[in-house]
PDB file of C-alpha atoms in Angstrom:
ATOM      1  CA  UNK S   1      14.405   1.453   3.008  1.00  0.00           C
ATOM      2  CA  UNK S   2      15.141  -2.440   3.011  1.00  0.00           C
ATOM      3  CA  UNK S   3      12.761  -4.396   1.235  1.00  0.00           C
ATOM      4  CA  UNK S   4      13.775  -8.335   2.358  1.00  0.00           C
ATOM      5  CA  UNK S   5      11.262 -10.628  -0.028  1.00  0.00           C
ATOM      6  CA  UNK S   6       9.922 -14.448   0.904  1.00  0.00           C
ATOM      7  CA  UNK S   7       8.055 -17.098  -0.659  1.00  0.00           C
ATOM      8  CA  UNK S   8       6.467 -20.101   0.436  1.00  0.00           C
ATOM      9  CA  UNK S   9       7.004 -23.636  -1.637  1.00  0.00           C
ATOM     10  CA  UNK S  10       4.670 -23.159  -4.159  1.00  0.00           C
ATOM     11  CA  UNK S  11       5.492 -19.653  -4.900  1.00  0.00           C
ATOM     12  CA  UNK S  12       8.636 -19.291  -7.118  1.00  0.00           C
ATOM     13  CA  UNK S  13      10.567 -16.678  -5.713  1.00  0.00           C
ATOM     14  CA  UNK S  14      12.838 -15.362  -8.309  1.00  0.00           C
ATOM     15  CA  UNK S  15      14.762 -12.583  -8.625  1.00  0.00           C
ATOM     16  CA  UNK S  16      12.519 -10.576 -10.767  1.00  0.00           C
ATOM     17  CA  UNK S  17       9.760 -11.092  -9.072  1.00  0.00           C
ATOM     18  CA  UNK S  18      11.686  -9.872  -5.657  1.00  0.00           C
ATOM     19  CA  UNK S  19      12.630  -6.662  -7.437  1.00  0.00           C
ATOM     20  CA  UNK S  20       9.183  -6.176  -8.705  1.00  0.00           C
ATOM     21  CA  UNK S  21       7.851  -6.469  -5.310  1.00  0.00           C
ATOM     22  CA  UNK S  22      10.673  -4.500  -4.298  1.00  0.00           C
ATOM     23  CA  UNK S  23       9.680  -1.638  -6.411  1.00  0.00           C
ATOM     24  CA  UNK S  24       6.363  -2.121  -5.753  1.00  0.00           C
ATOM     25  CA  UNK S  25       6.491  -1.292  -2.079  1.00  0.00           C
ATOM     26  CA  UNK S  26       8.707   1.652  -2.455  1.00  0.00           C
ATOM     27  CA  UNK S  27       6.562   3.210  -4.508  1.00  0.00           C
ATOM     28  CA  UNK S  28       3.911   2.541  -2.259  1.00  0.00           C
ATOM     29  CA  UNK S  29       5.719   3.591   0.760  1.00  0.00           C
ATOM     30  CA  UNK S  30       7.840   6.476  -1.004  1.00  0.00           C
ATOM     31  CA  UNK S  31       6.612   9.337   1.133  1.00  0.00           C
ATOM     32  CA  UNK S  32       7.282   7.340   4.663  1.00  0.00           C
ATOM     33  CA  UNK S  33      10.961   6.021   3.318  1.00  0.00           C
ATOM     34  CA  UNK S  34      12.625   8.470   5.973  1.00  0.00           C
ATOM     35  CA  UNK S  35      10.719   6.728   8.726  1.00  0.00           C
ATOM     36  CA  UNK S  36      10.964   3.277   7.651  1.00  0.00           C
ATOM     37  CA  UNK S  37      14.151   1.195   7.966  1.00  0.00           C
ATOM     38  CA  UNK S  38      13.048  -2.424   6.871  1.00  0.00           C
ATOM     39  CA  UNK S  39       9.779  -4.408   5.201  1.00  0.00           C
ATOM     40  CA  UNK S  40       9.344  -7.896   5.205  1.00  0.00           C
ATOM     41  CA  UNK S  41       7.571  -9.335   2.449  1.00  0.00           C
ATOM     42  CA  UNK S  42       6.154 -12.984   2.377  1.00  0.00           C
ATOM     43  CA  UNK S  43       4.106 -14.305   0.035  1.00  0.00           C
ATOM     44  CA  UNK S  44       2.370 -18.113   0.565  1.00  0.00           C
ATOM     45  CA  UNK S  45      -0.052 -19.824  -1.370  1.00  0.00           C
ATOM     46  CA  UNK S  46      -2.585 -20.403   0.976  1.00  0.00           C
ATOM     47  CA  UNK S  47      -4.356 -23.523  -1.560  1.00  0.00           C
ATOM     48  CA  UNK S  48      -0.843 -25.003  -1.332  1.00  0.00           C
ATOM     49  CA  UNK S  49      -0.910 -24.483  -5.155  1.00  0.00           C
ATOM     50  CA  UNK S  50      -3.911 -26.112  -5.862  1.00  0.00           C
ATOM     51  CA  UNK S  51      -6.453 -24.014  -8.744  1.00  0.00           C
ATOM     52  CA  UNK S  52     -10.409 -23.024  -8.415  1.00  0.00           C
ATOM     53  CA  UNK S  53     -10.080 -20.931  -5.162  1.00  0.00           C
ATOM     54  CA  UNK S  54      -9.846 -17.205  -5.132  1.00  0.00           C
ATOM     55  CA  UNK S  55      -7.889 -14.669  -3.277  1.00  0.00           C
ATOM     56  CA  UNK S  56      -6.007 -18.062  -2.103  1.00  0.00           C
ATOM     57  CA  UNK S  57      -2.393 -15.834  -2.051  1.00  0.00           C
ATOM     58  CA  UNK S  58      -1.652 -14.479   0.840  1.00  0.00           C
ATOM     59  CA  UNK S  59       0.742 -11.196   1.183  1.00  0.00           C
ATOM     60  CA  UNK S  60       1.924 -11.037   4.612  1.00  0.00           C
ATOM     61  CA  UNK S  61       4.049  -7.335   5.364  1.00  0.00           C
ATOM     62  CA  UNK S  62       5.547  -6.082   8.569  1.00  0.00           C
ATOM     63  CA  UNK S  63       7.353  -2.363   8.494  1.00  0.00           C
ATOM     64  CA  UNK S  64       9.666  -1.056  10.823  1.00  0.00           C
ATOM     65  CA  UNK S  65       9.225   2.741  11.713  1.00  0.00           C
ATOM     66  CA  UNK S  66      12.029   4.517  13.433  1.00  0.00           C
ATOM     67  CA  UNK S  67      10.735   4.689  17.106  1.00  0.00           C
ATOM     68  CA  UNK S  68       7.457   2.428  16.749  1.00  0.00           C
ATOM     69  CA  UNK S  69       7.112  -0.772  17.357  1.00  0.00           C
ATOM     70  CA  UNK S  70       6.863  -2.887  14.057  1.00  0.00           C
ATOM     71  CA  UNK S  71       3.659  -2.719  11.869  1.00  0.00           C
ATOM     72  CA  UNK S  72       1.794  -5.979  10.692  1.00  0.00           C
ATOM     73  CA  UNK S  73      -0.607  -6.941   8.003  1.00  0.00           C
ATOM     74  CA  UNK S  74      -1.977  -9.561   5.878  1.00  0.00           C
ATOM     75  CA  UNK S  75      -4.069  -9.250   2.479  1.00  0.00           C
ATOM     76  CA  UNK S  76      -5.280 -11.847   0.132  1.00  0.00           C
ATOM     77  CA  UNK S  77      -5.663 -11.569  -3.382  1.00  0.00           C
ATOM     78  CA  UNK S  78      -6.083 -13.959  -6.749  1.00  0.00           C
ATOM     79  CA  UNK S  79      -2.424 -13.869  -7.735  1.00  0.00           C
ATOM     80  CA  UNK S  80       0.601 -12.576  -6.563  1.00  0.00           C
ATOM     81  CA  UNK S  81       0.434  -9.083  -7.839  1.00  0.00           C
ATOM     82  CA  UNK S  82      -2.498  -7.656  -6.322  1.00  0.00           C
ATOM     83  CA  UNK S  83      -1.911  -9.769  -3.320  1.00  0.00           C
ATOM     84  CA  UNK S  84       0.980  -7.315  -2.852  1.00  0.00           C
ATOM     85  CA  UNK S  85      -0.207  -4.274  -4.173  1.00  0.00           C
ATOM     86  CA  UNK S  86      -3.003  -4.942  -1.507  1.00  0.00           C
ATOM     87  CA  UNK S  87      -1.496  -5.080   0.963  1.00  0.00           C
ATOM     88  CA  UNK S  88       0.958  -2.439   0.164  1.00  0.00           C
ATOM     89  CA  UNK S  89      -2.186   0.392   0.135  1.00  0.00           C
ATOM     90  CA  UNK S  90      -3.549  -1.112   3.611  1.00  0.00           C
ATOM     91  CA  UNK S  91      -0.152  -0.491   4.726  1.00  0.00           C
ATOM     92  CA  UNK S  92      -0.234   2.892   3.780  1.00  0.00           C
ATOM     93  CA  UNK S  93      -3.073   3.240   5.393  1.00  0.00           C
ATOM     94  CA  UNK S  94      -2.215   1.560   8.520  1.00  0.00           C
ATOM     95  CA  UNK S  95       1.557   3.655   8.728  1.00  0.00           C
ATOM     96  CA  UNK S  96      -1.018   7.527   8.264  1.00  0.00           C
ATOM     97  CA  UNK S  97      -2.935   6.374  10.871  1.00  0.00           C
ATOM     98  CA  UNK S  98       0.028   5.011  13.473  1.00  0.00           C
ATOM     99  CA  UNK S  99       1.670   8.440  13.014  1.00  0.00           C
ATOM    100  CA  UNK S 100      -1.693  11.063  12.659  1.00  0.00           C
ATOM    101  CA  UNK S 101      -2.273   9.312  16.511  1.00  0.00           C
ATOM    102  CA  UNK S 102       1.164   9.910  17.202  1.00  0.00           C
ATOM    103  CA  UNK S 103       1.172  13.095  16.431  1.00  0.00           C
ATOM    104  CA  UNK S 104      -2.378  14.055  17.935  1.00  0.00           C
ATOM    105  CA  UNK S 105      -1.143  12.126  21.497  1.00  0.00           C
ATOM    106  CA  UNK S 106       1.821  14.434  20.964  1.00  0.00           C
ATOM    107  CA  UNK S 107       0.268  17.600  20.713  1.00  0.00           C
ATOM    108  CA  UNK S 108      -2.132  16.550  23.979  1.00  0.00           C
TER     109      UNK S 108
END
């Protein structure tokens, strides 16, 4: 699985952090790795990197699944890190329930 990883401006996008986000989203997405052949990752600062507003990064994902077209979310959070581990479990969530309908409009 191909994790690409994108700032805006007023995020710093340095290697460590794209490797931590990297790892991050494999974890997350371990068990569909067989199905999935690319995530985007981009992160923005929403407040343009201005303080005093919360959940004001933004964590934007799209996944490729072999044979579906490609899956899109955003989540918010306070900083970076739960703005992608966010988004990351919705994802999850999103990727069970494109393949449990799948599946059920399969077996119909």
């Amino acid at each position: 699985m191909q994790v690409q990883f994108q700032t805006d401006n007023y995020i710093e996008g340095t290697e460590a952090r794209a490797q931590w986000a990297s790892s991050s989203i494999n974890s997350a997405l371990a068990r569909f790795s067989d199905q999935i052949t690319r995530v985007q990752v981009h992160v923005s600062d929403e407040n343009a990197g201005k303080k005093n507003k919360e959940d004001s990064i933004q964590c934007t994902l799209e996944v490729r699944l072999d044979g579906f077209q490609p899956l899109g979310l955003k989540h918010h959070g306070p900083n970076l890190n739960q703005a992608i581990e966010g988004a990351a479990e919705k994802m999850v969530r999103l990727i069970e329930s494109t393949l449990g309908k799948a599946a059920r409009a399969y077996a119909n």
